[in-house]
CSV table of C-alpha atoms in Angstrom, one decimal:
chain,number,residue,atom,x,y,z
A,228,MET,CA,33.1,33.8,144.4
A,229,ALA,CA,35.3,33.6,148.0
A,230,ALA,CA,38.3,34.4,148.3
A,231,ASN,CA,41.0,31.1,149.3
A,232,SER,CA,44.7,31.3,150.5
A,233,SER,CA,45.7,30.8,146.8
A,234,ASN,CA,45.1,34.0,146.0
A,235,SER,CA,47.1,37.5,147.1
A,236,ILE,CA,45.2,40.4,148.8
A,237,VAL,CA,46.4,43.8,148.5
A,238,GLU,CA,45.0,47.3,149.7
A,239,TYR,CA,46.1,50.0,147.3
A,240,PHE,CA,47.3,53.7,148.7
A,241,GLY,CA,48.2,55.8,145.0
A,242,GLY,CA,51.1,57.8,145.2
A,243,GLY,CA,50.3,60.5,147.3
A,244,ASP,CA,52.7,63.9,148.4
A,245,GLY,CA,56.3,63.6,148.0
A,246,TYR,CA,58.3,62.6,151.5
A,247,ARG,CA,61.9,62.6,152.6
A,248,CYS,CA,64.3,61.2,150.9
A,249,GLY,CA,66.6,59.0,152.8
A,250,TYR,CA,69.6,59.2,150.6
A,251,CYS,CA,70.1,62.4,149.2
A,252,LYS,CA,67.9,64.1,152.5
A,253,ASN,CA,65.5,65.9,150.8
A,254,GLU,CA,62.9,66.5,152.5
A,255,LYS,CA,59.9,66.1,150.1
A,256,GLY,CA,61.5,64.7,147.2
A,257,ASN,CA,60.7,60.8,147.6
A,258,PHE,CA,57.3,59.8,145.6
A,259,SER,CA,56.0,56.4,144.9
A,260,HIS,CA,53.0,53.9,144.9
A,261,GLY,CA,52.3,51.5,147.9
A,262,MET,CA,50.3,49.2,148.9
A,263,TRP,CA,49.3,47.2,151.9
A,264,SER,CA,49.4,43.4,151.4
A,265,HIS,CA,47.5,41.1,153.4
A,266,ALA,CA,48.6,37.9,151.5
A,267,MET,CA,51.0,37.6,147.9
A,268,THR,CA,51.9,34.1,146.5
A,269,VAL,CA,55.4,34.3,145.7
A,270,GLN,CA,54.9,34.0,142.1
A,271,ASP,CA,53.1,37.2,142.2
A,272,TYR,CA,55.6,39.0,144.7
A,273,GLN,CA,58.2,37.8,141.4
A,274,ASP,CA,55.7,39.6,138.9
A,275,LEU,CA,55.8,42.6,140.7
A,276,ILE,CA,59.7,43.1,141.6
A,277,ASP,CA,60.1,42.6,138.1
A,278,ARG,CA,57.9,45.4,138.0
A,279,GLY,CA,60.3,47.5,139.7
A,280,TRP,CA,58.0,46.8,143.3
A,281,ARG,CA,59.6,46.3,146.5
A,282,ARG,CA,58.3,45.4,150.1
A,283,SER,CA,59.2,46.3,153.5
A,284,GLY,CA,57.7,44.2,155.9
A,285,LYS,CA,53.9,43.8,154.2
A,286,TYR,CA,54.0,47.3,152.5
A,287,VAL,CA,55.0,47.0,148.7
A,288,TYR,CA,55.5,50.0,147.0
A,289,LYS,CA,57.2,51.5,143.8
A,290,PRO,CA,58.8,54.1,143.4
A,291,THR,CA,57.9,56.9,140.7
A,292,LEU,CA,61.5,57.3,139.0
A,293,ASN,CA,60.3,60.5,136.8
A,294,LYS,CA,59.3,62.0,139.5
A,295,THR,CA,61.3,61.3,142.6
A,296,CYS,CA,64.6,62.6,143.8
A,297,CYS,CA,67.2,59.7,143.7
A,298,PRO,CA,65.8,57.2,141.2
A,299,GLN,CA,65.9,53.7,142.1
A,300,TYR,CA,65.9,50.6,139.4
A,301,THR,CA,65.8,47.4,140.4
A,302,ILE,CA,69.2,45.6,139.6
A,303,ARG,CA,70.0,41.4,139.4
A,304,CYS,CA,73.1,39.8,138.9
A,305,ASP,CA,73.4,36.9,137.2
A,306,PRO,CA,75.1,34.1,139.8
A,307,VAL,CA,76.0,31.6,137.7
A,308,LYS,CA,78.1,33.7,135.4
A,309,PHE,CA,79.5,35.7,138.4
A,310,GLN,CA,83.4,35.6,139.2
A,311,PRO,CA,84.4,37.9,142.1
A,312,SER,CA,86.4,40.9,141.8
A,313,LYS,CA,89.8,41.6,143.4
A,314,SER,CA,88.1,43.5,146.1
A,315,HIS,CA,85.8,40.7,146.5
A,316,LYS,CA,89.3,38.7,146.8
A,317,LYS,CA,90.1,40.8,149.4
A,318,ILE,CA,86.7,40.7,151.8
A,319,LEU,CA,86.9,37.1,151.6
A,320,LYS,CA,90.4,36.9,152.4
A,321,LYS,CA,89.7,39.5,155.1
A,322,MET,CA,87.3,36.6,156.7
A,323,ILE,CA,89.5,33.8,156.4
A,324,LYS,CA,92.1,35.5,157.8
A,325,PHE,CA,89.9,36.2,160.7
A,326,ILE,CA,88.2,33.1,161.2
A,327,SER,CA,91.7,31.0,160.9
A,328,LYS,CA,93.9,33.5,163.5
A,329,GLY,CA,91.6,35.7,164.8
A,330,GLU,CA,92.8,38.9,163.7
A,331,LEU,CA,90.0,41.2,163.0
A,332,PRO,CA,91.4,44.2,160.8
A,333,LYS,CA,91.7,47.3,162.0
A,334,GLY,CA,89.9,50.5,160.6
A,335,PRO,CA,86.8,52.8,160.1
A,336,GLY,CA,82.9,50.8,160.0
A,337,GLU,CA,80.9,50.5,157.1
A,338,PRO,CA,78.2,52.4,155.7
A,339,GLY,CA,74.7,52.0,157.5
A,340,GLU,CA,74.2,50.1,154.2
A,341,PRO,CA,72.2,46.7,153.8
A,342,MET,CA,76.1,46.0,151.7
A,343,ASP,CA,78.9,48.3,152.4
A,344,SER,CA,80.7,49.9,149.4
A,345,VAL,CA,83.6,48.8,148.2
A,346,CYS,CA,86.5,51.2,146.5
A,347,GLU,CA,87.4,50.6,143.5
A,348,GLU,CA,91.1,49.2,142.4
A,349,SER,CA,91.4,52.4,140.1
A,350,GLY,CA,91.2,54.1,143.0
A,351,ALA,CA,94.2,53.2,144.4
A,352,ARG,CA,97.4,54.8,144.1
A,353,GLN,CA,99.5,53.3,141.1
A,354,PRO,CA,102.8,50.7,142.2
A,355,SER,CA,105.9,52.5,142.0
A,356,ILE,CA,107.9,50.4,139.2
A,357,LYS,CA,111.7,49.4,139.4
A,358,MET,CA,113.8,47.8,137.1
A,359,PRO,CA,115.5,44.7,138.2
A,360,LYS,CA,119.0,44.9,138.9
A,361,SER,CA,119.7,42.1,136.1
A,362,ALA,CA,118.3,44.7,133.5
A,363,ILE,CA,120.9,46.3,131.2
A,364,THR,CA,120.5,48.9,128.5
A,365,ASP,CA,121.8,48.7,125.2
A,366,ILE,CA,124.5,51.4,126.0
A,367,GLN,CA,125.0,49.5,129.1
A,368,LYS,CA,126.3,46.4,127.0
A,369,GLU,CA,127.9,48.3,124.6
A,370,ALA,CA,130.2,49.1,127.2
A,371,LEU,CA,130.8,46.1,128.7
A,372,GLU,CA,131.9,45.0,125.6
A,373,CYS,CA,134.0,48.0,124.0
A,374,PRO,CA,136.2,49.3,126.7
A,375,ALA,CA,136.3,52.4,125.0
A,376,ILE,CA,133.0,53.4,126.1
A,377,THR,CA,132.9,54.4,130.0
A,378,ILE,CA,129.9,54.9,132.1
A,379,VAL,CA,129.7,57.3,135.0
A,380,LYS,CA,128.1,56.4,138.1
A,381,ARG,CA,126.6,59.0,140.7
A,382,ASN,CA,125.0,58.6,144.1
A,383,GLU,CA,121.6,59.8,142.9
A,384,ALA,CA,120.8,61.3,146.7
A,385,ASP,CA,123.8,63.5,146.2
A,386,THR,CA,123.1,66.3,143.1
A,387,THR,CA,126.5,68.2,143.8
A,388,PRO,CA,129.4,67.3,141.7
A,389,THR,CA,132.5,67.1,143.3
A,390,GLY,CA,136.1,66.6,143.1
A,391,SER,CA,137.2,65.4,139.2
A,392,GLU,CA,133.5,65.1,138.8
A,393,LEU,CA,133.5,69.2,138.7
A,394,PRO,CA,132.5,70.3,135.6
A,395,ARG,CA,134.3,73.2,134.0
A,396,LYS,CA,132.2,75.7,131.3
A,397,ASP,CA,133.3,76.7,128.0
A,398,PRO,CA,131.8,80.2,127.4
A,399,GLY,CA,131.4,79.4,123.5
A,400,SER,CA,128.8,76.5,124.3
A,401,VAL,CA,125.9,75.6,126.3
A,402,LEU,CA,127.5,72.0,127.2
A,403,ASP,CA,129.1,71.3,130.0
A,404,ARG,CA,132.4,69.7,129.3
A,405,ARG,CA,134.2,67.3,131.9
A,406,THR,CA,137.9,67.1,132.4
A,407,THR,CA,140.1,64.1,131.8
A,408,PRO,CA,143.4,63.3,133.1
A,409,ALA,CA,145.7,62.5,130.1
A,410,PRO,CA,146.4,58.9,129.6
A,411,LYS,CA,149.7,57.6,130.6
A,412,PRO,CA,152.0,55.7,128.5
A,413,GLY,CA,151.6,52.8,128.6
A,414,ILE,CA,152.8,49.0,127.0
A,415,GLY,CA,149.8,49.3,124.2
A,416,SER,CA,146.8,46.9,123.8
A,417,ASP,CA,146.6,44.0,125.1
A,418,PRO,CA,146.8,41.5,122.5
A,419,ASN,CA,144.9,38.2,124.5
A,420,ARG,CA,141.8,40.6,124.3
A,421,PRO,CA,139.1,40.9,121.3
A,422,PRO,CA,139.8,43.9,119.1
A,423,CYS,CA,137.0,46.8,120.1
A,424,ARG,CA,134.0,46.8,117.5
A,425,LYS,CA,131.2,49.4,116.8
A,426,ALA,CA,128.5,49.4,118.4
A,427,LYS,CA,126.4,49.3,115.5
A,428,ASP,CA,127.9,46.3,114.7
A,429,LEU,CA,127.0,44.3,117.9
A,430,ARG,CA,123.4,45.6,117.9
A,431,LYS,CA,123.2,43.5,114.2
A,432,GLU,CA,125.0,40.3,116.1
A,433,ARG,CA,122.2,40.6,119.2
A,434,ARG,CA,119.4,40.9,116.8
A,435,HIS,CA,120.4,38.1,114.6
A,436,GLN,CA,121.0,36.0,117.8
A,437,LYS,CA,117.7,37.0,119.0
A,438,GLU,CA,116.3,35.7,115.4
A,439,GLN,CA,117.4,32.4,115.2
A,440,LEU,CA,116.7,31.5,119.1
A,441,LYS,CA,113.3,32.5,118.2
A,442,HIS,CA,113.1,30.2,115.6
A,443,SER,CA,114.0,27.7,117.4
A,444,ILE,CA,111.5,28.4,120.4
A,445,VAL,CA,108.9,28.1,118.0
A,446,GLY,CA,110.0,25.1,116.4
A,447,VAL,CA,110.1,24.1,120.1
A,448,PHE,CA,106.5,24.7,120.7
A,449,ALA,CA,104.8,23.4,117.2
A,450,THR,CA,106.3,19.8,118.0
A,451,LEU,CA,104.6,20.1,122.0
A,452,ILE,CA,101.5,20.8,120.2
A,453,THR,CA,101.3,18.5,117.5
A,454,SER,CA,103.2,15.6,120.3
A,455,SER,CA,101.1,16.2,123.3
A,456,PRO,CA,97.2,15.3,124.2
A,457,PRO,CA,95.6,18.2,125.2
A,458,SER,CA,95.8,19.3,128.6
A,459,THR,CA,92.9,21.1,131.1
A,460,PRO,CA,94.1,24.6,131.9
A,461,THR,CA,95.8,24.7,135.1
A,462,ASN,CA,95.2,28.7,135.7
A,463,GLN,CA,91.4,28.7,136.0
A,464,PRO,CA,90.2,31.6,138.1
A,465,LYS,CA,89.4,30.5,142.2
A,466,ALA,CA,85.5,30.4,142.3
A,467,LEU,CA,83.5,31.7,144.4
A,468,GLU,CA,83.1,28.6,146.3
A,469,ASP,CA,86.6,27.7,146.9
A,470,PHE,CA,87.0,30.8,149.1
A,471,LEU,CA,84.3,30.4,151.7
A,472,THR,CA,84.5,26.6,151.9
A,473,GLU,CA,88.1,26.9,152.7
A,474,THR,CA,88.9,24.3,155.3
A,475,PHE,CA,90.6,25.5,158.5
A,476,ALA,CA,92.5,23.9,161.3
A,477,ASP,CA,91.4,22.3,164.6
A,478,SER,CA,93.3,25.6,165.5
A,479,SER,CA,91.6,28.2,164.1
A,480,SER,CA,90.7,30.9,166.3
A,481,HIS,CA,86.8,31.4,165.5
A,482,CYS,CA,84.1,29.0,164.0
A,483,LEU,CA,81.8,30.8,161.5
A,484,GLU,CA,78.3,28.8,160.7
A,485,VAL,CA,75.4,29.9,158.6
A,486,ARG,CA,71.8,28.9,159.2
A,487,LEU,CA,68.9,29.3,156.9
A,488,VAL,CA,65.5,29.8,159.3
A,489,ARG,CA,62.2,30.2,157.8
A,490,SER,CA,60.8,33.7,159.3
A,491,ASN,CA,57.1,33.6,158.3
A,492,PRO,CA,55.3,31.3,158.9
A,493,PRO,CA,58.2,31.6,162.1
A,494,CYS,CA,60.4,27.7,162.2
A,495,PRO,CA,60.9,26.7,165.9
A,496,GLN,CA,65.0,27.9,164.8
A,497,PHE,CA,63.7,31.1,164.1
A,498,LYS,CA,61.6,31.8,167.5
A,499,ALA,CA,64.5,29.9,169.8
A,500,SER,CA,66.6,33.0,168.0
A,501,PHE,CA,64.4,36.1,168.0
A,502,ASP,CA,65.7,37.7,171.3
A,503,ALA,CA,69.5,37.4,170.3
A,504,SER,CA,69.0,38.6,166.8
A,505,TYR,CA,67.0,41.7,167.8
A,506,GLN,CA,69.5,42.9,170.0
A,507,VAL,CA,72.2,42.8,167.2
A,508,TYR,CA,69.6,44.6,164.8
A,509,LYS,CA,68.6,47.4,167.6
A,510,LEU,CA,73.0,47.7,167.8
A,511,TYR,CA,73.0,48.2,164.1
A,512,GLN,CA,70.3,50.8,164.3
A,513,MET,CA,72.0,52.5,166.8
A,514,ALA,CA,75.5,52.3,165.8
A,515,ILE,CA,75.4,52.4,161.9
A,516,HIS,CA,72.1,54.7,161.6
A,517,LYS,CA,72.5,56.6,164.6
A,518,ASP,CA,68.8,55.5,166.1
A,519,PRO,CA,68.1,56.9,169.5
A,520,PRO,CA,68.2,53.3,171.9
A,521,ASP,CA,63.8,53.4,172.1
A,522,LYS,CA,63.2,53.7,168.3
A,523,PRO,CA,64.5,50.2,167.2
A,524,SER,CA,61.8,48.6,169.5
A,525,GLU,CA,60.5,45.0,169.1
A,526,SER,CA,57.8,45.8,167.4
A,527,GLN,CA,59.4,47.8,164.8
A,528,PHE,CA,61.8,45.0,164.3
A,529,ARG,CA,58.8,42.2,163.7
A,530,ARG,CA,56.8,44.8,161.6
A,531,PHE,CA,60.0,45.8,159.6
A,532,LEU,CA,62.5,42.9,158.9
A,533,CYS,CA,59.9,39.8,160.7
A,534,ASP,CA,56.7,39.8,159.4
A,535,SER,CA,56.1,39.3,155.4
A,536,PRO,CA,53.0,38.4,153.4
A,537,LEU,CA,55.0,35.9,151.4
A,538,GLU,CA,52.9,32.6,151.5
A,539,ALA,CA,54.7,29.7,152.3
A,540,LYS,CA,55.4,27.2,149.0
A,541,TYR,CA,57.2,24.1,147.9
A,542,SER,CA,57.5,22.7,144.9
A,543,ALA,CA,58.9,19.4,143.3
A,544,ASP,CA,60.7,21.0,141.0
A,545,GLY,CA,61.9,24.2,143.3
A,546,PRO,CA,64.5,24.3,146.2
A,547,GLU,CA,64.3,21.9,149.4
A,548,MET,CA,63.8,24.6,151.8
A,549,GLY,CA,60.6,25.9,149.8
A,550,TYR,CA,60.0,29.4,149.0
A,551,GLY,CA,59.3,32.5,151.0
A,552,SER,CA,60.8,34.3,153.8
A,553,PHE,CA,63.9,33.7,155.7
A,554,HIS,CA,66.5,35.1,157.5
A,555,GLN,CA,70.5,33.5,157.0
A,556,GLN,CA,72.3,34.1,160.3
A,557,TYR,CA,75.7,33.8,160.7
A,558,TRP,CA,76.7,32.6,164.3
A,559,LEU,CA,80.5,33.0,165.1
A,560,ASP,CA,81.4,30.6,168.0
A,561,GLY,CA,77.6,30.8,169.0
A,562,GLN,CA,76.5,34.2,168.4
A,563,ILE,CA,74.7,35.9,165.9
A,564,VAL,CA,76.4,38.6,164.4
A,565,ALA,CA,74.8,39.3,161.2
A,566,VAL,CA,71.3,38.2,159.4
A,567,GLY,CA,70.4,39.1,155.6
A,568,VAL,CA,66.7,39.1,155.1
A,569,ILE,CA,66.1,37.1,151.8
A,570,ASP,CA,63.3,35.9,149.6
A,571,ILE,CA,63.5,33.0,147.7
A,572,LEU,CA,61.1,33.3,144.8
A,573,PRO,CA,60.4,31.3,141.9
A,574,THR,CA,63.7,32.3,139.3
A,575,CYS,CA,65.8,34.2,141.6
A,576,VAL,CA,66.8,35.3,145.6
A,577,SER,CA,65.7,38.3,146.7
A,578,SER,CA,68.3,40.4,149.4
A,579,VAL,CA,65.5,42.3,151.5
A,580,TYR,CA,68.5,43.6,154.7
A,581,LEU,CA,71.0,43.0,156.0
A,582,TYR,CA,72.2,43.7,160.0
A,583,TYR,CA,75.5,42.9,161.5
A,584,HIS,CA,77.3,43.8,165.1
A,585,PRO,CA,79.0,46.8,165.0
A,586,ASP,CA,82.1,45.8,166.6
A,587,PHE,CA,82.4,43.5,163.3
A,588,ALA,CA,81.7,46.0,160.7
A,589,SER,CA,85.9,46.1,159.8
A,590,LEU,CA,85.0,42.4,158.3
A,591,SER,CA,82.7,44.3,155.6
A,592,LEU,CA,80.1,41.7,156.8
A,593,GLY,CA,77.8,43.6,154.1
A,594,SER,CA,80.3,42.8,150.9
A,595,TYR,CA,80.5,39.4,152.5
A,596,SER,CA,77.0,38.2,153.1
A,597,ALA,CA,76.5,39.7,149.5
A,598,LEU,CA,78.9,37.0,148.1
A,599,ARG,CA,77.5,34.1,150.3
A,600,GLU,CA,74.0,35.4,148.8
A,601,ILE,CA,75.0,34.7,145.7
A,602,ALA,CA,77.1,31.7,146.1
A,603,PHE,CA,73.7,29.9,147.8
A,604,THR,CA,72.2,31.1,144.8
A,605,ARG,CA,74.3,29.5,142.7
A,606,LYS,CA,73.2,26.7,144.7
A,607,LEU,CA,69.8,26.5,144.4
A,608,HIS,CA,70.4,26.7,140.8
A,609,LYS,CA,71.7,23.3,140.5
A,610,GLN,CA,68.0,22.5,142.7
A,611,SER,CA,65.8,24.1,140.5
A,612,PRO,CA,67.7,25.8,137.4
A,613,LYS,CA,65.0,28.4,136.5
A,614,LEU,CA,66.0,30.1,139.9
A,615,SER,CA,68.8,32.2,138.2
A,616,HIS,CA,69.2,35.6,139.7
A,617,TYR,CA,69.8,37.4,142.8
A,618,TYR,CA,68.3,40.5,142.9
A,619,LEU,CA,69.8,43.2,145.3
A,620,GLY,CA,67.3,45.5,145.6
A,621,PHE,CA,67.6,49.1,144.0
A,622,TYR,CA,70.4,50.5,142.3
A,623,ILE,CA,70.6,54.6,142.7
A,624,HIS,CA,73.5,56.0,140.2
A,625,SER,CA,72.7,59.6,141.5
A,626,CYS,CA,74.0,58.9,144.8
A,627,PRO,CA,78.0,57.9,144.7
A,628,LYS,CA,77.4,55.4,147.9
A,629,MET,CA,74.9,53.8,146.7
A,630,ARG,CA,77.1,52.7,143.7
A,631,TYR,CA,78.7,49.8,144.6
A,632,LYS,CA,76.0,47.0,143.7
A,633,GLY,CA,77.2,47.9,140.0
A,634,GLN,CA,80.5,46.0,141.5
A,635,TYR,CA,78.7,42.7,141.2
A,636,ARG,CA,78.7,41.5,137.6
A,637,PRO,CA,77.5,40.8,134.8
A,638,SER,CA,74.1,42.4,136.4
A,639,ASP,CA,70.9,44.2,134.7
A,640,LEU,CA,69.0,47.6,135.4
A,641,LEU,CA,65.2,47.0,135.0
A,642,CYS,CA,64.1,49.5,132.2
A,643,PRO,CA,61.5,51.9,133.8
A,644,GLU,CA,58.8,51.8,130.9
A,645,THR,CA,59.3,48.6,129.1
A,646,TYR,CA,60.2,46.4,132.2
A,647,VAL,CA,62.7,44.8,130.1
A,648,TRP,CA,65.9,44.1,131.6
A,649,VAL,CA,69.2,45.8,130.0
A,650,PRO,CA,73.1,45.1,130.9
A,651,ILE,CA,74.2,47.8,133.3
A,652,GLU,CA,77.0,48.5,131.0
A,653,GLN,CA,74.5,49.7,128.5
A,654,CYS,CA,72.6,51.8,131.0
A,655,LEU,CA,75.7,53.6,132.6
A,656,PRO,CA,76.1,56.1,129.9
A,657,HIS,CA,72.8,57.1,129.8
A,658,LEU,CA,72.6,57.7,133.9
A,659,GLU,CA,75.2,59.8,134.1
A,660,SER,CA,73.0,62.5,131.7
A,661,SER,CA,70.6,62.1,133.5
A,662,ARG,CA,68.7,61.0,136.8
A,663,TYR,CA,66.0,59.3,134.9
A,664,ALA,CA,66.7,57.5,131.6
A,665,ARG,CA,64.9,54.7,129.6
A,666,PHE,CA,67.0,51.5,129.2
A,667,ASN,CA,65.9,49.8,126.3
A,668,GLN,CA,66.8,52.3,123.5
A,669,ASN,CA,64.1,50.6,120.6
A,670,LEU,CA,61.4,52.7,120.5
A,671,ASP,CA,58.7,51.1,119.1
A,672,GLU,CA,58.2,48.8,122.1
A,673,GLY,CA,56.3,49.5,125.3
A,674,ASP,CA,55.2,47.6,128.1
A,675,ALA,CA,53.8,44.0,127.8
A,676,GLN,CA,51.9,44.0,130.7
A,677,VAL,CA,50.0,47.5,129.3
A,678,LEU,CA,46.2,47.3,131.4
A,679,LYS,CA,44.1,46.5,128.3
A,680,ASP,CA,40.4,46.0,130.0
A,681,VAL,CA,40.1,47.6,133.2
A,682,GLY,CA,36.9,45.5,133.3
A,683,ARG,CA,38.8,41.9,134.2
A,684,ILE,CA,40.3,43.5,137.1
A,685,LEU,CA,39.2,41.3,139.7
A,686,VAL,CA,38.3,42.5,143.0
A,687,LEU,CA,37.4,41.6,146.8
A,688,HIS,CA,34.3,43.3,147.8
A,689,ARG,CA,32.5,42.4,151.4
A,690,ARG,CA,34.4,38.9,151.2
A,691,THR,CA,33.3,38.3,147.6
A,692,VAL,CA,35.8,38.3,144.6
A,693,MET,CA,34.0,39.8,141.2
A,694,PRO,CA,35.3,41.6,138.4
A,695,TYR,CA,35.5,45.1,138.6
A,696,THR,CA,32.5,45.7,136.1
A,697,VAL,CA,30.4,43.7,138.6
A,698,TYR,CA,31.6,46.1,141.4
A,699,SER,CA,31.1,49.3,139.6
A,700,ARG,CA,27.5,48.6,139.6
A,701,LYS,CA,26.8,47.3,142.5
A,702,ARG,CA,29.2,50.9,143.8
A,703,LYS,CA,28.1,53.4,145.2
A,704,GLY,CA,28.9,57.5,145.3
A,705,SER,CA,31.5,58.6,143.1
A,706,SER,CA,33.4,56.2,140.6
A,707,ASP,CA,36.9,54.8,142.1
A,708,GLU,CA,38.1,53.7,137.8
A,709,THR,CA,40.7,56.3,137.9
A,710,GLU,CA,42.6,54.5,141.1
A,711,VAL,CA,41.7,51.2,139.8
A,712,GLN,CA,43.0,51.7,136.8
A,713,GLU,CA,46.1,53.3,138.0
A,714,PHE,CA,46.5,49.8,139.9
A,715,ALA,CA,46.4,48.0,137.2
A,716,SER,CA,48.8,49.8,135.2
A,717,LEU,CA,51.3,49.9,137.8
A,718,VAL,CA,51.1,45.9,138.3
A,719,GLY,CA,50.4,45.3,135.3
A,720,GLN,CA,47.3,43.4,133.1
A,721,ASN,CA,48.3,39.6,134.3
A,722,CYS,CA,48.6,40.4,138.1
A,723,ALA,CA,45.5,43.0,137.9
A,724,GLU,CA,44.0,39.3,136.6
A,725,ARG,CA,45.1,37.2,139.8
A,726,ILE,CA,45.6,39.6,142.5
A,727,LEU,CA,42.5,40.5,144.4
A,728,LEU,CA,42.1,44.0,145.3
A,729,TYR,CA,40.7,45.1,148.2
A,730,ARG,CA,37.4,47.8,148.1
A,731,ALA,CA,35.6,48.7,151.0
C-alpha cells in the first residue's frame, strides 16, 4: 500500500539528553520527546495537542513533565464563557484611547513572551476610604438635637493644644480634664425651643422611624413586582466584542485593521507582506529576546513561524477560511505592527506565537492579541459549533512570569497521565506543592489511548505502508521495537494506527 496525501508522516527522534531551559536557564534541565513531521492532517494534530504535543515549525515535541525542570502543561480557555477581567478591560481601553486620540501609553515594554504578563488587581494598593461630608455619627446627631452636648473640633494637622484647649493635669487621676469658664448669668431657658431629651430616647425614636420606612419600601417594591411585566437587566457586563468593535469618529488619530492570511500553503497576501512581517519579527527578536542582528535570519523566520506540516482542509461544516496554519496580521495606518501565528483545527484555535514592533510594546499587544484571538474563536464557533476552545500553548506554574496564561478564565489544564481536562482552579493547589502533578484524582482512571497492540502501528518503509508486524519481519539488524513502542505510547493507539512512522 502506497502513502497518500491524507496520511500524516513523521520521523521519530526519541527523547535524548537534557538541553538548556529557556525559562529557568538550567543548562541541562529541559527534557522532551520530538519528531519531524513531513506532513500532518489537522485531525491528527488536534489529537496530538490533546496529548500534550506542540509544534515549532515542522518540529513536533512533547515535554517530559515528570523529568523536566519547568513542567509545561497544555492549557485551553473556554471562549464562549470567557469574560474579560478588570486588567483585560484596561488593555482594551488603552488601545481604544490610542486609536481615537493617538496617545501612546508611557511605561516599560512587555516581557518577551508570546503574550505579556498582566499584573493582578490584587497587587495594587488599596484605595484610601474617606467618609462623605453628609455622614453624621450618632453622637453628632445627638449633639445637634440636644444643646447640652458639645463637640470639640480640632485641626487634625495641629497636634499641639493651644490656648483654652490646654489640659490641666489632676495628680490623682490618669485622665486629663479640660478647663471650662464659669457660666455667665442669663435670662434662663428659651421657652420656644423643645425640651432637652435623653440620647437613649432619641436613639429609640430613630430606630422606630427606620423600621416604619423599611416596611413602607418593601410594600412599594411588592406592588411593583406584581403589577409590572418582567424587564431585561440593563447592567449586563460589557462583552469582549463591544470593546473590539467600538466605532471611532472620522477624526480618529489611527486606523487598526486585522487581516487573516494563510501561511501554508502561502496565499498571495501572505507572499506580498512577507518582507514587512519578517522585519517586524527581526526587530522583536533583537529588542525583546536580545538576539544579535544576524541571528533572526530570514531562513530561521521561515523555518520557525512560516513552515507548517498542517495540510489545508475545507469542510462544509467547518469555518469558511478552512483549517490549517495562518498569520493574523495587525495593520496600523497601513503598516504591520504585530503578527499572531495560529492554527485553526477541528475543535480549537491554537496560538503558536506572537511578535510585534518594539515601539508599540506599551500597548500590551501580547494580551491584546490573545483577547482578539478569543473573540475570533467565538466567531468561528458560531460557524462551526464543535470548534469551541482556544489553546494558549503551555502553562508553566514553576515559572512565575509564565503564569499569566491562567488569567484567561474559565480554563483547563491537561492531566499528564490520563489526558483529561481539569479546571485550573482544581490544579493550582497541586502545583503549589509539587512541580509535577497528576490532576485527575481518580486513581482508577488511566490513559484511554494506551498502547494495546504494537503490531497495528503503521510504518512507511521504502515508500510502502505496512503494519509494524510485517515491517519487523523484513527488517534486518537489531530490533527497534522498544523505540516504536515508546512512540506509540506517546501519540496514543488511535494516532499510531493513522500516522505513518517513517523507517529507513
